[in-house]
Amino acid sequence: MQNAYLKPTPDQTFEVVGEGRFNFKELLARSRKLEREGYVQEACNLRFQGFQSLQELLPDDEEINLEWEHANSRAALQLIYASAIDHFLINDFEMSAALLELLLDLDPEDHLEGSETLAWDYLCMDERELFDEVINDVSDKYPSRVLLLLWADYRQTGKLAEGELQRFKSRYAPYYREFVADTHPADEAYLKGLEAERPADEVLARELWLQTENIWAQWPDFIEALRATA
């Protein structure tokens, strides 16, 4: 028996109300606890099951925007995002993209900035037109945007776009140095740096590498081309 429903709000959004497998706040907390304890596969499965439960509640013929300020609805969005990342990291870019497309439908304001991972997904899937649409939603203040544009041009032409390359080198020098480095250890110094109130650019650059490392393992020629410019 389904013990959950979508409650409309005066702001034309909906709140996800439910218990058990529809208590997304509790599901999200459980998945994080499992991951901290080393049960990564179980955590991933729980997040995907959470997405499947949410999907049961969504009508096929109505646009639904979930209320970000409502804890259970926000947790539902966070579960979708986390599951999209899970699939991205195992190179299941199509499922990752499908999850993120749903996320953006449910949260058009993109509070979780899913557009960035979606841009990576589209490039990995060689969906250039879709990439061109979503890249405009990635902030031009982010080094990842420059990296995305560099790789997009490289995939299309086999060359590094000179303008974007110079911007990456000058404006985001710590990121450039990280991406042309030979090693990228997730060592104690890095982990401690992540815990800082304001992590250093060098730490954030290592984080971006580790978040996208699965891509470069599959398409190493781009990194080799970057290293040739060092």
PDB file of C-alpha atoms in Angstrom:
ATOM      1  CA  MET A   1       0.000   0.000   0.000  1.00  0.00           C
ATOM      2  CA  GLN A   2       1.412   3.379  -1.002  1.00  0.00           C
ATOM      3  CA  ASN A   3       1.691   5.595   2.062  1.00  0.00           C
ATOM      4  CA  ALA A   4       2.873   8.772   0.383  1.00  0.00           C
ATOM      5  CA  TYR A   5       1.552  11.676  -1.679  1.00  0.00           C
ATOM      6  CA  LEU A   6       2.487  15.000  -3.256  1.00  0.00           C
ATOM      7  CA  LYS A   7       1.106  17.949  -1.287  1.00  0.00           C
ATOM      8  CA  PRO A   8       0.637  21.170  -3.273  1.00  0.00           C
ATOM      9  CA  THR A   9       1.854  24.471  -1.800  1.00  0.00           C
ATOM     10  CA  PRO A  10       0.736  28.072  -2.392  1.00  0.00           C
ATOM     11  CA  ASP A  11       3.984  28.604  -4.352  1.00  0.00           C
ATOM     12  CA  GLN A  12       2.890  26.122  -7.036  1.00  0.00           C
ATOM     13  CA  THR A  13       5.413  23.572  -5.833  1.00  0.00           C
ATOM     14  CA  PHE A  14       4.843  20.200  -4.192  1.00  0.00           C
ATOM     15  CA  GLU A  15       6.030  18.621  -0.967  1.00  0.00           C
ATOM     16  CA  VAL A  16       6.725  14.892  -0.813  1.00  0.00           C
ATOM     17  CA  VAL A  17       4.908  13.542   2.241  1.00  0.00           C
ATOM     18  CA  GLY A  18       5.469   9.930   3.256  1.00  0.00           C
ATOM     19  CA  GLU A  19       6.928   7.377   5.601  1.00  0.00           C
ATOM     20  CA  GLY A  20       8.897   4.159   5.184  1.00  0.00           C
ATOM     21  CA  ARG A  21      10.545   4.040   1.771  1.00  0.00           C
ATOM     22  CA  PHE A  22       9.085   7.484   1.054  1.00  0.00           C
ATOM     23  CA  ASN A  23      10.912   9.046   4.001  1.00  0.00           C
ATOM     24  CA  PHE A  24      13.693  10.336   1.777  1.00  0.00           C
ATOM     25  CA  LYS A  25      15.357  12.290   4.557  1.00  0.00           C
ATOM     26  CA  GLU A  26      15.912   9.058   6.488  1.00  0.00           C
ATOM     27  CA  LEU A  27      16.959   7.147   3.327  1.00  0.00           C
ATOM     28  CA  LEU A  28      19.552   9.789   2.513  1.00  0.00           C
ATOM     29  CA  ALA A  29      20.968   9.677   6.046  1.00  0.00           C
ATOM     30  CA  ARG A  30      21.140   5.866   5.940  1.00  0.00           C
ATOM     31  CA  SER A  31      22.940   5.896   2.592  1.00  0.00           C
ATOM     32  CA  ARG A  32      25.534   8.352   3.905  1.00  0.00           C
ATOM     33  CA  LYS A  33      26.073   6.235   7.028  1.00  0.00           C
ATOM     34  CA  LEU A  34      26.542   3.094   4.911  1.00  0.00           C
ATOM     35  CA  GLU A  35      29.075   4.888   2.736  1.00  0.00           C
ATOM     36  CA  ARG A  36      31.050   6.169   5.725  1.00  0.00           C
ATOM     37  CA  GLU A  37      31.191   2.601   7.058  1.00  0.00           C
ATOM     38  CA  GLY A  38      32.540   1.309   3.741  1.00  0.00           C
ATOM     39  CA  TYR A  39      29.346  -0.265   2.372  1.00  0.00           C
ATOM     40  CA  VAL A  40      29.497   1.693  -0.876  1.00  0.00           C
ATOM     41  CA  GLN A  41      27.497  -0.706  -3.066  1.00  0.00           C
ATOM     42  CA  GLU A  42      24.729  -0.907  -0.475  1.00  0.00           C
ATOM     43  CA  ALA A  43      24.638   2.881  -0.252  1.00  0.00           C
ATOM     44  CA  CYS A  44      24.385   3.188  -4.039  1.00  0.00           C
ATOM     45  CA  ASN A  45      21.577   0.620  -4.165  1.00  0.00           C
ATOM     46  CA  LEU A  46      19.658   2.431  -1.440  1.00  0.00           C
ATOM     47  CA  ARG A  47      19.912   5.743  -3.289  1.00  0.00           C
ATOM     48  CA  PHE A  48      18.682   4.200  -6.534  1.00  0.00           C
ATOM     49  CA  GLN A  49      15.793   2.534  -4.708  1.00  0.00           C
ATOM     50  CA  GLY A  50      14.934   5.949  -3.278  1.00  0.00           C
ATOM     51  CA  PHE A  51      14.773   7.371  -6.796  1.00  0.00           C
ATOM     52  CA  GLN A  52      12.521   4.491  -7.901  1.00  0.00           C
ATOM     53  CA  SER A  53      10.169   5.134  -4.982  1.00  0.00           C
ATOM     54  CA  LEU A  54       9.953   8.825  -5.861  1.00  0.00           C
ATOM     55  CA  GLN A  55       9.283   7.972  -9.491  1.00  0.00           C
ATOM     56  CA  GLU A  56       6.177   6.033  -8.424  1.00  0.00           C
ATOM     57  CA  LEU A  57       4.696   9.252  -7.035  1.00  0.00           C
ATOM     58  CA  LEU A  58       5.322  11.411 -10.083  1.00  0.00           C
ATOM     59  CA  PRO A  59       2.479  11.782 -12.594  1.00  0.00           C
ATOM     60  CA  ASP A  60       3.256  11.232 -16.266  1.00  0.00           C
ATOM     61  CA  ASP A  61       1.223  14.166 -17.560  1.00  0.00           C
ATOM     62  CA  GLU A  62       1.897  16.998 -15.104  1.00  0.00           C
ATOM     63  CA  GLU A  63       4.886  19.237 -14.465  1.00  0.00           C
ATOM     64  CA  ILE A  64       6.001  18.863 -10.857  1.00  0.00           C
ATOM     65  CA  ASN A  65       8.400  21.206  -9.068  1.00  0.00           C
ATOM     66  CA  LEU A  66       9.453  19.995  -5.649  1.00  0.00           C
ATOM     67  CA  GLU A  67       9.710  22.452  -2.758  1.00  0.00           C
ATOM     68  CA  TRP A  68      13.385  22.931  -1.905  1.00  0.00           C
ATOM     69  CA  GLU A  69      12.621  24.354   1.559  1.00  0.00           C
ATOM     70  CA  HIS A  70      10.728  21.195   2.558  1.00  0.00           C
ATOM     71  CA  ALA A  71      13.151  18.731   4.176  1.00  0.00           C
ATOM     72  CA  ASN A  72      11.771  15.480   2.740  1.00  0.00           C
ATOM     73  CA  SER A  73      11.367  16.961  -0.752  1.00  0.00           C
ATOM     74  CA  ARG A  74      14.900  18.357  -0.644  1.00  0.00           C
ATOM     75  CA  ALA A  75      16.216  14.943   0.450  1.00  0.00           C
ATOM     76  CA  ALA A  76      14.411  13.350  -2.519  1.00  0.00           C
ATOM     77  CA  LEU A  77      16.218  15.733  -4.869  1.00  0.00           C
ATOM     78  CA  GLN A  78      19.523  15.011  -3.124  1.00  0.00           C
ATOM     79  CA  LEU A  79      18.976  11.267  -3.540  1.00  0.00           C
ATOM     80  CA  ILE A  80      18.431  11.689  -7.280  1.00  0.00           C
ATOM     81  CA  TYR A  81      21.594  13.786  -7.564  1.00  0.00           C
ATOM     82  CA  ALA A  82      23.652  11.337  -5.502  1.00  0.00           C
ATOM     83  CA  SER A  83      22.423   8.388  -7.582  1.00  0.00           C
ATOM     84  CA  ALA A  84      23.315  10.288 -10.759  1.00  0.00           C
ATOM     85  CA  ILE A  85      26.854  10.710  -9.407  1.00  0.00           C
ATOM     86  CA  ASP A  86      26.969   7.002  -8.505  1.00  0.00           C
ATOM     87  CA  HIS A  87      26.149   6.096 -12.112  1.00  0.00           C
ATOM     88  CA  PHE A  88      28.530   8.697 -13.504  1.00  0.00           C
ATOM     89  CA  LEU A  89      31.438   7.212 -11.545  1.00  0.00           C
ATOM     90  CA  ILE A  90      30.839   3.743 -13.021  1.00  0.00           C
ATOM     91  CA  ASN A  91      30.645   5.234 -16.542  1.00  0.00           C
ATOM     92  CA  ASP A  92      26.902   4.687 -16.876  1.00  0.00           C
ATOM     93  CA  PHE A  93      26.545   8.127 -18.423  1.00  0.00           C
ATOM     94  CA  GLU A  94      23.118   7.483 -19.953  1.00  0.00           C
ATOM     95  CA  MET A  95      21.495   6.638 -16.618  1.00  0.00           C
ATOM     96  CA  SER A  96      23.341   9.489 -14.932  1.00  0.00           C
ATOM     97  CA  ALA A  97      22.032  11.902 -17.573  1.00  0.00           C
ATOM     98  CA  ALA A  98      18.467  10.559 -17.261  1.00  0.00           C
ATOM     99  CA  LEU A  99      18.537  11.086 -13.499  1.00  0.00           C
ATOM    100  CA  LEU A 100      19.904  14.608 -13.853  1.00  0.00           C
ATOM    101  CA  GLU A 101      17.341  15.509 -16.508  1.00  0.00           C
ATOM    102  CA  LEU A 102      14.625  14.435 -14.066  1.00  0.00           C
ATOM    103  CA  LEU A 103      16.330  16.408 -11.295  1.00  0.00           C
ATOM    104  CA  LEU A 104      16.279  19.578 -13.383  1.00  0.00           C
ATOM    105  CA  ASP A 105      12.614  19.014 -14.240  1.00  0.00           C
ATOM    106  CA  LEU A 106      11.788  18.730 -10.530  1.00  0.00           C
ATOM    107  CA  ASP A 107      14.105  21.570  -9.487  1.00  0.00           C
ATOM    108  CA  PRO A 108      14.425  24.101 -12.327  1.00  0.00           C
ATOM    109  CA  GLU A 109      16.482  26.411 -10.090  1.00  0.00           C
ATOM    110  CA  ASP A 110      19.151  23.670  -9.997  1.00  0.00           C
ATOM    111  CA  HIS A 111      20.018  24.095  -6.324  1.00  0.00           C
ATOM    112  CA  LEU A 112      22.396  21.110  -6.515  1.00  0.00           C
ATOM    113  CA  GLU A 113      24.071  22.345  -9.727  1.00  0.00           C
ATOM    114  CA  GLY A 114      23.350  19.121 -11.539  1.00  0.00           C
ATOM    115  CA  SER A 115      23.878  20.920 -14.850  1.00  0.00           C
ATOM    116  CA  GLU A 116      27.636  20.562 -14.455  1.00  0.00           C
ATOM    117  CA  THR A 117      27.626  16.760 -14.199  1.00  0.00           C
ATOM    118  CA  LEU A 118      25.006  16.623 -16.937  1.00  0.00           C
ATOM    119  CA  ALA A 119      27.413  18.521 -19.211  1.00  0.00           C
ATOM    120  CA  TRP A 120      30.084  15.880 -18.519  1.00  0.00           C
ATOM    121  CA  ASP A 121      27.532  13.138 -19.241  1.00  0.00           C
ATOM    122  CA  TYR A 122      26.562  14.667 -22.581  1.00  0.00           C
ATOM    123  CA  LEU A 123      30.188  15.001 -23.662  1.00  0.00           C
ATOM    124  CA  CYS A 124      30.903  11.401 -22.695  1.00  0.00           C
ATOM    125  CA  MET A 125      27.838  10.350 -24.713  1.00  0.00           C
ATOM    126  CA  ASP A 126      29.007  12.533 -27.618  1.00  0.00           C
ATOM    127  CA  GLU A 127      25.736  14.482 -27.495  1.00  0.00           C
ATOM    128  CA  ARG A 128      27.194  17.806 -28.601  1.00  0.00           C
ATOM    129  CA  GLU A 129      23.888  19.624 -29.201  1.00  0.00           C
ATOM    130  CA  LEU A 130      22.631  18.741 -25.722  1.00  0.00           C
ATOM    131  CA  PHE A 131      25.991  19.760 -24.283  1.00  0.00           C
ATOM    132  CA  ASP A 132      25.774  23.137 -26.037  1.00  0.00           C
ATOM    133  CA  GLU A 133      22.397  23.703 -24.391  1.00  0.00           C
ATOM    134  CA  VAL A 134      23.385  22.779 -20.849  1.00  0.00           C
ATOM    135  CA  ILE A 135      26.846  24.392 -20.741  1.00  0.00           C
ATOM    136  CA  ASN A 136      25.150  27.802 -20.567  1.00  0.00           C
ATOM    137  CA  ASP A 137      23.812  26.800 -17.150  1.00  0.00           C
ATOM    138  CA  VAL A 138      27.311  26.134 -15.776  1.00  0.00           C
ATOM    139  CA  SER A 139      28.713  29.263 -14.149  1.00  0.00           C
ATOM    140  CA  ASP A 140      31.570  30.958 -15.992  1.00  0.00           C
ATOM    141  CA  LYS A 141      33.188  31.412 -12.571  1.00  0.00           C
ATOM    142  CA  TYR A 142      33.841  27.671 -12.344  1.00  0.00           C
ATOM    143  CA  PRO A 143      37.103  26.155 -13.583  1.00  0.00           C
ATOM    144  CA  SER A 144      35.101  23.089 -14.598  1.00  0.00           C
ATOM    145  CA  ARG A 145      33.359  25.164 -17.281  1.00  0.00           C
ATOM    146  CA  VAL A 146      36.699  26.015 -18.937  1.00  0.00           C
ATOM    147  CA  LEU A 147      37.741  22.376 -18.701  1.00  0.00           C
ATOM    148  CA  LEU A 148      34.437  21.249 -20.211  1.00  0.00           C
ATOM    149  CA  LEU A 149      34.801  23.685 -23.118  1.00  0.00           C
ATOM    150  CA  LEU A 150      38.414  22.625 -23.667  1.00  0.00           C
ATOM    151  CA  TRP A 151      37.481  18.961 -23.807  1.00  0.00           C
ATOM    152  CA  ALA A 152      34.439  19.628 -25.977  1.00  0.00           C
ATOM    153  CA  ASP A 153      36.580  21.374 -28.598  1.00  0.00           C
ATOM    154  CA  TYR A 154      39.247  18.711 -28.329  1.00  0.00           C
ATOM    155  CA  ARG A 155      36.703  15.939 -28.915  1.00  0.00           C
ATOM    156  CA  GLN A 156      35.450  17.757 -31.992  1.00  0.00           C
ATOM    157  CA  THR A 157      38.720  18.962 -33.545  1.00  0.00           C
ATOM    158  CA  GLY A 158      41.495  16.929 -31.940  1.00  0.00           C
ATOM    159  CA  LYS A 159      43.107  20.208 -30.824  1.00  0.00           C
ATOM    160  CA  LEU A 160      43.089  22.348 -27.685  1.00  0.00           C
ATOM    161  CA  ALA A 161      41.346  25.693 -28.210  1.00  0.00           C
ATOM    162  CA  GLU A 162      44.069  28.278 -27.630  1.00  0.00           C
ATOM    163  CA  GLY A 163      41.835  30.852 -25.933  1.00  0.00           C
ATOM    164  CA  GLU A 164      40.354  28.409 -23.429  1.00  0.00           C
ATOM    165  CA  LEU A 165      43.774  26.850 -22.820  1.00  0.00           C
ATOM    166  CA  GLN A 166      45.331  30.212 -21.944  1.00  0.00           C
ATOM    167  CA  ARG A 167      42.394  31.012 -19.684  1.00  0.00           C
ATOM    168  CA  PHE A 168      42.777  27.654 -17.926  1.00  0.00           C
ATOM    169  CA  LYS A 169      46.516  28.245 -17.486  1.00  0.00           C
ATOM    170  CA  SER A 170      46.266  31.806 -16.205  1.00  0.00           C
ATOM    171  CA  ARG A 171      42.962  32.165 -14.377  1.00  0.00           C
ATOM    172  CA  TYR A 172      42.894  28.640 -12.947  1.00  0.00           C
ATOM    173  CA  ALA A 173      46.597  27.891 -12.621  1.00  0.00           C
ATOM    174  CA  PRO A 174      46.264  25.455  -9.659  1.00  0.00           C
ATOM    175  CA  TYR A 175      43.761  23.423 -11.698  1.00  0.00           C
ATOM    176  CA  TYR A 176      46.000  23.428 -14.753  1.00  0.00           C
ATOM    177  CA  ARG A 177      48.948  22.217 -12.652  1.00  0.00           C
ATOM    178  CA  GLU A 178      46.809  19.456 -11.150  1.00  0.00           C
ATOM    179  CA  PHE A 179      45.574  18.216 -14.510  1.00  0.00           C
ATOM    180  CA  VAL A 180      49.058  18.029 -16.023  1.00  0.00           C
ATOM    181  CA  ALA A 181      50.583  16.390 -12.917  1.00  0.00           C
ATOM    182  CA  ASP A 182      51.717  12.765 -12.989  1.00  0.00           C
ATOM    183  CA  THR A 183      50.093  11.773  -9.694  1.00  0.00           C
ATOM    184  CA  HIS A 184      46.951  12.827  -7.827  1.00  0.00           C
ATOM    185  CA  PRO A 185      47.018  11.106  -4.426  1.00  0.00           C
ATOM    186  CA  ALA A 186      43.957  11.276  -2.175  1.00  0.00           C
ATOM    187  CA  ASP A 187      46.370  11.339   0.757  1.00  0.00           C
ATOM    188  CA  GLU A 188      46.028  12.572   4.324  1.00  0.00           C
ATOM    189  CA  ALA A 189      47.063  16.116   3.439  1.00  0.00           C
ATOM    190  CA  TYR A 190      44.377  16.290   0.742  1.00  0.00           C
ATOM    191  CA  LEU A 191      41.658  14.869   3.009  1.00  0.00           C
ATOM    192  CA  LYS A 192      42.605  17.269   5.791  1.00  0.00           C
ATOM    193  CA  GLY A 193      42.549  20.159   3.328  1.00  0.00           C
ATOM    194  CA  LEU A 194      39.002  19.245   2.288  1.00  0.00           C
ATOM    195  CA  GLU A 195      37.849  19.658   5.873  1.00  0.00           C
ATOM    196  CA  ALA A 196      38.983  23.298   6.018  1.00  0.00           C
ATOM    197  CA  GLU A 197      36.325  25.991   6.136  1.00  0.00           C
ATOM    198  CA  ARG A 198      37.695  27.349   2.860  1.00  0.00           C
ATOM    199  CA  PRO A 199      39.727  24.655   1.086  1.00  0.00           C
ATOM    200  CA  ALA A 200      42.701  25.928  -0.920  1.00  0.00           C
ATOM    201  CA  ASP A 201      42.479  26.027  -4.697  1.00  0.00           C
ATOM    202  CA  GLU A 202      45.059  23.244  -4.881  1.00  0.00           C
ATOM    203  CA  VAL A 203      42.788  21.014  -2.791  1.00  0.00           C
ATOM    204  CA  LEU A 204      39.733  21.864  -4.902  1.00  0.00           C
ATOM    205  CA  ALA A 205      41.740  21.170  -8.051  1.00  0.00           C
ATOM    206  CA  ARG A 206      42.630  17.702  -6.741  1.00  0.00           C
ATOM    207  CA  GLU A 207      38.963  17.158  -5.902  1.00  0.00           C
ATOM    208  CA  LEU A 208      37.921  18.037  -9.476  1.00  0.00           C
ATOM    209  CA  TRP A 209      40.514  15.635 -10.863  1.00  0.00           C
ATOM    210  CA  LEU A 210      39.293  12.815  -8.617  1.00  0.00           C
ATOM    211  CA  GLN A 211      35.663  13.563  -9.497  1.00  0.00           C
ATOM    212  CA  THR A 212      36.442  13.189 -13.207  1.00  0.00           C
ATOM    213  CA  GLU A 213      39.250  10.625 -13.083  1.00  0.00           C
ATOM    214  CA  ASN A 214      37.021   7.921 -14.555  1.00  0.00           C
ATOM    215  CA  ILE A 215      36.654  10.047 -17.705  1.00  0.00           C
ATOM    216  CA  TRP A 216      40.392  10.496 -18.198  1.00  0.00           C
ATOM    217  CA  ALA A 217      40.965   6.767 -17.710  1.00  0.00           C
ATOM    218  CA  GLN A 218      38.655   6.244 -20.701  1.00  0.00           C
ATOM    219  CA  TRP A 219      39.845   9.217 -22.792  1.00  0.00           C
ATOM    220  CA  PRO A 220      43.506   9.742 -21.790  1.00  0.00           C
ATOM    221  CA  ASP A 221      44.441  11.527 -25.025  1.00  0.00           C
ATOM    222  CA  PHE A 222      42.997  14.815 -23.759  1.00  0.00           C
ATOM    223  CA  ILE A 223      45.162  14.746 -20.637  1.00  0.00           C
ATOM    224  CA  GLU A 224      48.188  13.823 -22.747  1.00  0.00           C
ATOM    225  CA  ALA A 225      47.494  16.842 -24.963  1.00  0.00           C
ATOM    226  CA  LEU A 226      47.218  19.066 -21.871  1.00  0.00           C
ATOM    227  CA  ARG A 227      50.491  17.737 -20.464  1.00  0.00           C
ATOM    228  CA  ALA A 228      52.197  18.497 -23.774  1.00  0.00           C
ATOM    229  CA  THR A 229      51.487  22.201 -23.154  1.00  0.00           C
ATOM    230  CA  ALA A 230      53.193  22.259 -19.757  1.00  0.00           C
TER     231      ALA A 230
END
